[in-house]
């Protein structure tokens, strides 16, 4: 028996496809599930399958929702003149955890990456331009990640949007709060110096 | 929107029940699954649900199997006079990875733990005693974990089995191969000294 029992193997194979779960953790999870009741395992399977089924993209911003509009877009208290562009729905969740931003979002569902063959037509840039047509948005905040693709995508969008007369801003890069200067990489430090402000 | 989208929330809740997966990882997995196709998510859900459904306990040793007998018990090349007692099926998998043990197993599916109300009748000790009745087994190797419950369970079984005239042994405790004496805890070190052998 150098092989695992077939059903355990099958569970392990599928679980190991998840990000951050290696073969060893996947096997551990499979054995754990084998020791659970059928009902418990079914509850998990159902939550995943039905959960995925009921997730839709918000018609307006592309965020995940179970209705036509997401919770942000359907909230009348949000400012309609502020629009924050993010890469994917989990970035919306991160921004919302801050409880400090009261505008709307636009989710790109991807990032420009010529190396991976992802161009402007593959992410929701056309939808963004359409949203900006009515002139309601006064400021567009580009909150893509501070990496090569994120910067390139931000520059690309900035170039497209500026002619519309919309104010285009980029989130600040710098030393994270609570971190240690000594352990901050040089690129971040140089960005922090570059973005310094008068007190 | 301080809340997550409901289906994401539901997926997160179920995933967070898995061992070693905290709320943050669970949420990360939920967002990952939301971005997968329905077919991919269904494949995972099906593997878990159907996998659990087809897992049975080997009639003889209690190991996981998809048939009546597990792969070890149905292998005619295994020695029938050697029986290794382990806590659960994942311990069988660990032993089998060693490729060095050719006897059979007996899986207890638990460990004696008076604190948790788990007594001898709650784990497969009765089944073990029945297996030993025919006198085929000459040596019983107790391979429960080297912790308090594992030791107590091993002692308990040893006391029961010795009167049958079966040789009862316990796996060795000592310094793990490849580890560093400096970082070995005192209890392990003392066990290693106690179990020293002449060269």
Short mmCIF file of C-alpha atoms in Angstrom, two decimals, chain A residues 1-8 10-11 14-15 17-21 24 27-38 40-55 63-66 70-72 75 78 89-90 92-93 96-97 99, chain B residues 1-8 10-11 14-15 17-21 24 27-38 40-55 63-66 70-72 75 78 89-90 92-93 96-97 99:
data_model
loop_
_atom_site.label_atom_id
_atom_site.label_comp_id
_atom_site.label_asym_id
_atom_site.label_seq_id
_atom_site.Cartn_x
_atom_site.Cartn_y
_atom_site.Cartn_z
CA UNK A 1 0.00 0.00 0.00
CA UNK A 2 2.30 2.74 -1.18
CA UNK A 3 -0.86 4.42 -2.49
CA UNK A 4 -3.48 6.15 -0.38
CA UNK A 5 -7.00 4.79 -0.31
CA UNK A 6 -8.59 5.99 -3.56
CA UNK A 7 -11.27 8.31 -2.09
CA UNK A 8 -8.71 9.91 0.25
CA UNK A 10 -9.22 11.98 -4.74
CA UNK A 11 -10.05 14.36 -1.88
CA UNK A 14 -8.78 18.35 -5.22
CA UNK A 15 -7.84 20.07 -1.96
CA UNK A 17 -5.44 22.62 -5.99
CA UNK A 18 -6.41 25.34 -3.49
CA UNK A 19 -3.92 28.18 -3.04
CA UNK A 20 -1.68 27.90 0.00
CA UNK A 21 -2.58 24.26 0.56
CA UNK A 24 0.72 17.46 2.98
CA UNK A 27 -3.83 15.01 2.89
CA UNK A 28 -4.28 16.10 6.48
CA UNK A 29 -7.57 17.77 5.54
CA UNK A 30 -8.71 14.68 3.61
CA UNK A 31 -8.10 12.46 6.65
CA UNK A 32 -9.89 14.97 8.82
CA UNK A 33 -12.91 14.95 6.51
CA UNK A 34 -12.87 11.14 6.36
CA UNK A 35 -13.35 11.14 10.12
CA UNK A 36 -16.28 13.58 9.96
CA UNK A 37 -19.88 12.52 9.45
CA UNK A 38 -21.30 12.40 5.94
CA UNK A 40 -20.72 17.50 7.96
CA UNK A 41 -18.83 16.86 4.74
CA UNK A 42 -21.98 17.42 2.69
CA UNK A 43 -22.53 20.75 4.48
CA UNK A 44 -19.07 21.88 3.40
CA UNK A 45 -19.52 20.60 -0.16
CA UNK A 46 -22.93 22.27 -0.41
CA UNK A 47 -21.67 25.60 0.97
CA UNK A 48 -18.94 25.66 -1.69
CA UNK A 49 -21.05 24.53 -4.62
CA UNK A 50 -24.17 26.56 -3.81
CA UNK A 51 -22.07 29.47 -2.61
CA UNK A 52 -20.29 29.66 -5.94
CA UNK A 53 -23.62 29.35 -7.72
CA UNK A 54 -25.19 32.34 -5.99
CA UNK A 55 -22.21 34.65 -6.42
CA UNK A 63 -17.87 43.42 -6.95
CA UNK A 64 -19.28 40.10 -5.73
CA UNK A 65 -22.94 40.17 -4.81
CA UNK A 66 -25.89 37.87 -4.36
CA UNK A 70 -23.56 44.89 -4.50
CA UNK A 71 -23.95 46.14 -0.94
CA UNK A 72 -21.80 49.20 -1.68
CA UNK A 75 -26.10 51.91 -0.29
CA UNK A 78 -22.07 56.27 -0.47
CA UNK A 89 -13.32 41.79 -5.06
CA UNK A 90 -11.06 40.82 -2.18
CA UNK A 92 -12.94 45.78 -1.98
CA UNK A 93 -13.27 43.69 1.19
CA UNK A 96 -14.19 48.13 3.46
CA UNK A 97 -12.49 46.74 6.56
CA UNK A 99 -14.39 51.72 7.47
CA UNK B 1 -20.90 46.84 3.84
CA UNK B 2 -19.10 45.74 6.97
CA UNK B 3 -20.41 42.26 6.15
CA UNK B 4 -19.09 39.98 3.44
CA UNK B 5 -21.34 38.96 0.59
CA UNK B 6 -23.56 36.22 2.02
CA UNK B 7 -22.36 33.31 -0.17
CA UNK B 8 -18.71 34.22 0.46
CA UNK B 10 -21.13 30.93 4.03
CA UNK B 11 -18.13 29.45 2.21
CA UNK B 14 -17.57 26.21 6.45
CA UNK B 15 -13.92 26.37 5.38
CA UNK B 17 -14.15 24.70 10.43
CA UNK B 18 -11.28 22.76 8.86
CA UNK B 19 -8.25 22.16 11.07
CA UNK B 20 -5.35 24.51 10.49
CA UNK B 21 -7.48 26.95 8.47
CA UNK B 24 -8.35 34.72 7.22
CA UNK B 27 -11.80 33.91 3.47
CA UNK B 28 -8.89 33.82 1.06
CA UNK B 29 -10.00 30.37 -0.11
CA UNK B 30 -13.61 31.52 -0.45
CA UNK B 31 -12.55 34.42 -2.69
CA UNK B 32 -10.37 32.06 -4.68
CA UNK B 33 -13.29 29.68 -5.22
CA UNK B 34 -15.60 32.55 -6.15
CA UNK B 35 -13.21 33.34 -9.00
CA UNK B 36 -13.15 29.72 -10.23
CA UNK B 37 -15.69 28.30 -12.67
CA UNK B 38 -18.78 26.58 -11.30
CA UNK B 40 -14.16 23.58 -10.84
CA UNK B 41 -15.93 24.29 -7.56
CA UNK B 42 -18.38 21.44 -8.19
CA UNK B 43 -15.46 19.08 -8.84
CA UNK B 44 -14.04 19.92 -5.42
CA UNK B 45 -17.43 19.63 -3.70
CA UNK B 46 -18.09 16.31 -5.41
CA UNK B 47 -14.68 14.88 -4.53
CA UNK B 48 -15.28 15.69 -0.87
CA UNK B 49 -18.87 14.50 -0.67
CA UNK B 50 -18.49 11.37 -2.78
CA UNK B 51 -15.05 10.67 -1.33
CA UNK B 52 -16.47 10.65 2.18
CA UNK B 53 -19.31 8.46 0.97
CA UNK B 54 -17.06 5.75 -0.41
CA UNK B 55 -14.73 5.58 2.58
CA UNK B 63 -8.09 1.29 8.39
CA UNK B 64 -9.79 3.34 5.65
CA UNK B 65 -10.70 1.39 2.56
CA UNK B 66 -13.01 1.56 -0.43
CA UNK B 70 -8.03 -2.47 3.26
CA UNK B 71 -5.00 -2.66 0.97
CA UNK B 72 -2.80 -3.92 3.80
CA UNK B 75 -2.13 -8.14 0.69
CA UNK B 78 2.02 -9.16 4.80
CA UNK B 89 -5.77 5.75 9.78
CA UNK B 90 -3.38 8.59 9.12
CA UNK B 92 -1.17 3.77 9.09
CA UNK B 93 -0.36 6.04 6.15
CA UNK B 96 3.40 2.75 5.25
CA UNK B 97 5.44 5.65 3.93
CA UNK B 99 8.15 0.99 3.45
#
